[in-house]
Amino acid sequence: MNKLTILPAVLAALAITGCSDAGNNTTTNEATPAADSATGKKYLSQPLVSQLYTADPSAHVFNGRIYVYPSHDTATGTPENDNGDHFNMMDYHILSMDSVGGPVTDHGVALHIRDIPWAGRQLWAPDAAFANGTYYLYFPVKDKQDVFRIGVATSQKPEGPFVAEKEPIKGSYSIDPTVFKDDNGTFYMYFGGIWGGQLQRWNNNKYDSAGKLRKGDELAILPRVAKLSADMKSFAEPVKEIKIVDSAGNLYKEKDNDKRFFEAAWIHKYNGKYYFSYSTGDTHNIVYAIGDNPYGPFTYKGVILEPVEGWTNHHSIIEKDGKWYLFYHDVQLSGKTHLRNVKVTELKYNPDGTIVTIRAQK
Ligand code: FUB
């Protein structure tokens, strides 16, 4: 058993430690842990918290502490469909911990959908960044026309509460923003997700409500990137596509769905190289591709995380105290696609810089 694995009962007790009221928060026990022995399943790691459902964990180290910015999954009774309407999230809670394996604090409601003036529905996977003495929370939500846009909210504290800007980021679209700070201090936002994430509706940064998914032999839809302005609230340049290629330099086709981009972009740097990782969606892997600069092209290298329990797969990667960690989610607590729980495990590199593939369930 992995040394990060903690017995669920112990973990549930730890998880509730420090739960605070940062807004109108009244966190009740939304999720009940099932012991491995009850389900007969063996997991590599246990949920970080079990008093609420969390997903899409974007982890960062701020002031020496790990902060996790997850989606807050909620059972709203919205029927399941291919657009992901059942992922009907209303707010964000931020989690933090001094170290992996230590007690986890749930900081309560950091931002609620009712406090985002332009929002319609579905607060999906967020990310965060620190600059200008301010913490920025980036989030995708459908606007009142039911089109996904990316918004930004600010706080003086990494755990919030956050105050949303009155409008979405100009020129932003689709879902799953991740913000990366390069060594020279430049910030880039990577984003996009196909199917329910609506990326198929955007070509050359123009919206087409009838935009269709690509056919098998057509080139796959590509993720997007834009440099952020110094104010961290706008794009400094037009949004660009990111090329993900095979070892011969060829772009993937839609039918290469065990390798092509679907959603859940993340980028980190290791030994001077840029590692762009993402979910392949309908084949449920987290995979990665390596490039020499933030815009790519990125050459496909392999699988970081094999499919987890549940349909979606979404992750982040950080370094803390000389070790690398993969944050991810599965549905151990609920068994339901849209009620997920975040987890963490150690990530290891091979001497050649490739990543050792992780299997989350044995
Ligand atoms: O949580 C809603 C959506 O599910 C996310 O935006 C995707 O990445 C997938 O995890």
XYZ file of C-alpha atoms and ligand atoms in Angstrom:
372
model
C 0.000 0.000 0.000
C 1.262 3.473 -0.869
C 2.552 5.345 2.159
C 0.222 8.255 1.410
C -2.776 6.021 1.931
C -4.618 6.850 5.162
C -7.485 4.823 6.597
C -10.785 6.464 5.589
C -12.044 6.902 9.163
C -8.838 8.655 10.202
C -8.942 10.729 7.081
C -12.549 11.764 7.568
C -11.670 13.023 11.042
C -8.652 14.923 9.709
C -10.655 16.329 6.839
C -13.146 18.077 9.063
C -10.356 19.740 11.065
C -10.308 23.465 10.502
C -13.495 23.662 8.434
C -14.345 27.354 8.610
C -17.125 29.676 7.576
C -15.637 32.003 4.963
C -18.998 33.206 3.644
C -22.423 31.702 3.917
C -20.861 28.309 4.219
C -22.635 25.570 6.080
C -20.769 22.485 5.000
C -22.637 19.359 5.928
C -21.494 15.841 5.334
C -22.289 15.441 1.636
C -20.124 12.380 1.211
C -19.678 9.261 3.268
C -16.509 7.244 2.884
C -16.806 3.554 2.124
C -13.975 1.414 3.408
C -11.952 -0.476 0.824
C -13.031 -3.622 2.590
C -16.742 -2.773 2.099
C -16.424 -2.280 -1.644
C -13.705 -4.836 -2.293
C -11.766 -2.157 -4.203
C -8.195 -1.164 -3.493
C -7.211 2.455 -4.019
C -3.740 3.951 -4.273
C -4.827 6.977 -2.169
C -7.789 8.076 -0.097
C -9.945 11.224 -0.584
C -8.410 14.427 0.793
C -11.760 15.402 2.296
C -14.980 13.485 2.717
C -17.433 16.098 4.013
C -17.990 17.446 0.500
C -17.511 16.234 -3.057
C -14.552 17.794 -4.838
C -13.040 17.371 -8.314
C -10.623 18.842 -10.866
C -7.928 19.715 -8.315
C -5.555 22.529 -9.292
C -2.821 22.543 -6.670
C -0.289 25.303 -5.944
C 2.268 26.055 -3.263
C 1.682 29.530 -1.837
C 3.697 30.727 1.198
C 5.064 27.213 1.713
C 1.554 25.684 2.039
C -0.307 23.550 -0.506
C -3.581 25.097 -1.715
C -5.961 23.021 -3.813
C -8.520 24.776 -6.019
C -11.135 22.127 -6.892
C -14.612 22.069 -8.363
C -17.280 21.496 -5.706
C -19.512 18.726 -7.036
C -23.126 18.902 -5.908
C -26.103 16.568 -6.233
C -28.623 18.962 -7.800
C -30.694 16.251 -9.448
C -29.956 17.595 -12.948
C -30.342 14.652 -15.365
C -27.143 13.288 -16.906
C -26.459 14.023 -20.595
C -23.541 14.273 -23.054
C -23.269 18.044 -22.468
C -22.405 17.401 -18.824
C -25.470 19.244 -17.465
C -25.270 17.024 -14.379
C -22.001 18.785 -13.434
C -24.115 21.611 -12.051
C -21.788 23.205 -9.544
C -22.690 26.340 -7.577
C -19.589 27.382 -5.636
C -15.941 26.745 -4.878
C -14.289 25.609 -1.639
C -10.522 25.830 -1.354
C -8.549 23.201 0.531
C -5.117 23.584 2.056
C -2.507 21.522 3.878
C 1.028 22.030 5.153
C 2.237 18.842 3.532
C 0.893 15.851 1.658
C -0.518 13.425 4.211
C -1.106 16.180 6.813
C -4.463 17.554 8.005
C -6.529 19.214 5.278
C -8.401 22.470 5.896
C -11.633 23.221 4.030
C -11.832 27.020 3.945
C -15.556 27.188 3.212
C -17.208 28.991 0.308
C -14.618 31.021 -1.602
C -16.908 32.147 -4.446
C -20.594 31.468 -5.151
C -22.246 31.592 -8.561
C -24.811 34.127 -7.336
C -21.940 36.599 -6.801
C -20.732 36.397 -10.423
C -22.829 39.025 -12.233
C -22.545 37.490 -15.721
C -22.863 33.803 -14.772
C -25.647 31.488 -15.875
C -24.835 27.994 -14.665
C -22.161 25.341 -14.044
C -18.991 26.443 -12.265
C -16.438 24.016 -13.671
C -12.729 23.376 -13.089
C -10.883 26.433 -11.691
C -7.244 27.425 -11.239
C -5.392 30.134 -9.316
C -2.301 32.325 -9.522
C -0.466 34.899 -7.398
C 0.852 38.173 -8.794
C 0.791 41.885 -7.905
C 0.302 41.000 -4.219
C -3.072 39.455 -5.151
C -4.497 35.957 -5.562
C -6.444 35.373 -8.770
C -9.053 32.634 -9.148
C -9.807 31.685 -12.759
C -13.038 29.818 -13.425
C -15.176 28.627 -16.352
C -18.927 29.118 -16.130
C -21.712 29.343 -18.713
C -22.887 32.898 -19.286
C -26.555 33.820 -19.481
C -26.588 32.726 -23.159
C -25.329 29.271 -22.043
C -21.886 29.781 -23.597
C -18.835 28.846 -21.492
C -16.522 31.790 -20.749
C -13.632 32.180 -18.329
C -13.897 34.601 -15.445
C -11.472 35.923 -12.855
C -11.936 36.835 -9.204
C -9.471 38.322 -6.728
C -8.593 38.061 -3.060
C -5.825 39.122 -0.702
C -5.704 35.568 0.662
C -5.045 32.311 -1.219
C -8.136 30.717 0.322
C -10.421 33.647 -0.525
C -13.163 34.725 -0.293
C -12.816 35.964 -3.883
C -14.600 38.862 -5.574
C -15.494 38.286 -9.232
C -14.958 40.809 -11.995
C -18.167 42.079 -13.573
C -17.417 40.564 -17.001
C -15.654 37.432 -18.257
C -12.091 37.752 -19.580
C -12.409 39.366 -23.011
C -11.728 36.834 -25.770
C -11.990 33.832 -23.421
C -14.094 30.777 -24.132
C -14.593 27.089 -23.321
C -13.431 25.534 -20.024
C -10.634 24.314 -17.763
C -8.307 27.311 -17.508
C -4.859 26.680 -16.057
C -2.444 29.524 -15.422
C 1.294 28.913 -15.596
C 4.065 31.270 -14.474
C 7.253 30.882 -16.458
C 10.664 31.462 -14.865
C 10.844 34.977 -16.374
C 7.599 35.957 -14.604
C 5.335 35.768 -17.683
C 1.935 34.155 -17.077
C 0.095 32.087 -19.682
C -3.424 30.726 -19.591
C -4.082 27.343 -21.231
C -7.678 26.306 -21.701
C -10.293 24.357 -23.669
C -12.408 21.247 -23.538
C -14.431 19.502 -26.249
C -17.976 18.023 -26.053
C -19.702 19.734 -23.076
C -16.786 22.168 -22.849
C -17.848 23.634 -26.249
C -14.347 23.997 -27.772
C -15.716 22.541 -31.040
C -17.778 25.733 -31.398
C -14.665 27.943 -31.636
C -12.595 28.193 -34.839
C -10.098 31.039 -35.297
C -11.495 32.480 -32.038
C -14.937 32.923 -33.665
C -18.068 31.380 -32.177
C -20.319 29.087 -34.186
C -23.172 27.663 -32.131
C -23.481 24.848 -34.719
C -19.774 23.898 -34.455
C -19.471 20.117 -34.610
C -17.003 17.589 -33.246
C -14.395 16.493 -35.793
C -14.829 13.262 -37.762
C -12.370 10.383 -37.211
C -10.011 11.237 -40.096
C -10.051 14.983 -39.473
C -7.324 16.666 -37.405
C -8.183 16.754 -33.710
C -9.300 19.993 -32.077
C -6.372 21.698 -30.309
C -6.124 23.297 -26.853
C -5.578 27.046 -26.606
C -3.102 29.423 -24.938
C -2.809 33.165 -24.407
C -0.260 35.256 -22.538
C -1.847 37.182 -19.655
C -1.523 40.962 -19.320
C 0.209 42.446 -16.278
C -3.214 43.051 -14.674
C -3.835 39.257 -14.786
C -7.414 39.993 -15.884
C -7.019 40.115 -19.643
C -5.205 38.453 -22.539
C -2.108 40.244 -23.822
C -2.407 38.663 -27.279
C -4.891 36.795 -29.489
C -5.627 33.244 -28.355
C -3.474 30.655 -30.171
C -3.804 26.931 -30.771
C -1.256 24.549 -29.242
C 0.109 21.799 -31.447
C 0.405 18.309 -29.939
C 2.358 16.017 -32.279
C 3.630 12.459 -32.480
C 7.324 11.566 -32.544
C 7.374 12.185 -36.330
C 5.955 15.685 -35.868
C 2.458 14.880 -37.147
C -0.686 16.322 -35.584
C -3.136 13.800 -34.155
C -6.479 13.033 -35.756
C -9.787 12.810 -33.945
C -9.627 9.015 -34.176
C -6.375 9.049 -32.144
C -8.544 9.507 -29.090
C -6.135 7.715 -26.754
C -3.660 10.582 -27.380
C -5.460 13.663 -28.671
C -6.550 16.539 -26.407
C -9.988 16.516 -24.804
C -9.882 18.730 -21.641
C -8.107 19.341 -18.297
C -4.909 21.104 -19.435
C -2.025 21.507 -16.980
C 1.550 22.614 -17.594
C 4.648 22.344 -15.466
C 8.376 22.641 -16.039
C 10.931 19.936 -15.249
C 14.644 20.156 -16.055
C 14.012 23.132 -18.351
C 11.352 21.363 -20.456
C 7.647 22.227 -20.612
C 5.347 19.304 -19.794
C 1.841 19.844 -21.167
C -0.606 17.302 -19.713
C -4.305 16.767 -20.314
C -7.191 14.323 -20.299
C -7.987 12.299 -23.413
C -11.657 12.365 -22.337
C -13.509 9.440 -23.857
C -10.451 7.193 -23.383
C -10.052 8.560 -19.823
C -6.249 8.860 -19.616
C -4.147 11.726 -18.304
C -1.317 11.949 -20.829
C 1.572 14.331 -21.441
C 3.614 15.889 -24.195
C 6.924 17.757 -23.890
C 7.980 21.024 -25.529
C 10.814 23.558 -25.513
C 8.711 26.677 -24.967
C 5.288 27.616 -23.538
C 3.624 27.666 -26.982
C 4.799 24.241 -28.074
C 4.716 22.251 -30.248
C 4.514 19.505 -27.630
C 5.545 15.976 -28.538
C 3.397 13.206 -27.069
C 5.288 11.061 -24.552
C 2.864 8.804 -22.689
C 0.322 8.198 -19.953
C 0.681 9.814 -16.518
C -2.515 8.442 -14.970
C -4.558 5.531 -16.243
C -8.372 5.806 -16.175
C -9.751 6.309 -12.671
C -13.084 5.161 -11.288
C -15.667 7.494 -12.880
C -15.854 8.985 -16.380
C -13.747 12.135 -16.041
C -10.042 12.329 -15.331
C -8.484 15.643 -14.280
C -5.258 16.436 -12.476
C -2.525 18.881 -11.512
C 1.186 18.446 -10.805
C 3.295 20.326 -8.255
C 6.675 20.079 -6.569
C 6.873 20.439 -2.779
C 9.985 19.965 -0.658
C 11.846 18.158 -3.427
C 9.065 15.687 -4.266
C 6.571 15.797 -7.112
C 2.869 15.143 -6.582
C -0.092 14.328 -8.806
C -3.476 15.598 -7.600
C -6.428 13.845 -9.256
C -9.957 12.679 -8.550
C -12.125 9.575 -8.725
C -15.593 8.626 -7.480
C -14.637 6.381 -4.574
C -17.031 8.079 -2.125
C -20.172 8.123 -4.291
C -19.767 5.742 -7.215
C -21.425 8.513 -9.286
C -19.789 10.222 -12.267
C -20.638 13.752 -11.131
C -19.872 13.363 -7.394
C -16.108 13.087 -7.232
C -13.395 13.287 -4.564
C -9.874 14.665 -4.891
C -6.780 12.669 -4.024
C -3.008 12.972 -4.237
C -0.129 10.613 -4.849
C 3.586 10.960 -5.521
C 4.714 11.341 -9.140
C 8.097 10.013 -10.242
C 10.318 10.625 -13.244
C 12.563 8.189 -15.024
C 16.213 9.250 -15.521
C 15.377 10.289 -19.115
C 12.694 12.747 -17.916
C 9.712 10.591 -18.823
C 7.038 10.115 -16.156
C 6.307 6.795 -14.446
C 2.686 5.857 -15.241
C 0.347 5.789 -12.241
C -2.519 3.324 -11.719
C -4.948 4.726 -9.131
C -6.883 1.544 -8.479
C -5.433 -1.870 -8.039
O -15.939 19.258 -13.491
C -16.566 19.512 -14.724
C -15.715 19.063 -15.842
O -15.462 17.670 -15.725
C -14.343 19.662 -15.886
O -14.317 20.981 -16.314
C -13.669 18.682 -16.759
O -12.293 18.790 -16.807
C -14.152 17.380 -16.187
O -13.388 16.989 -15.088
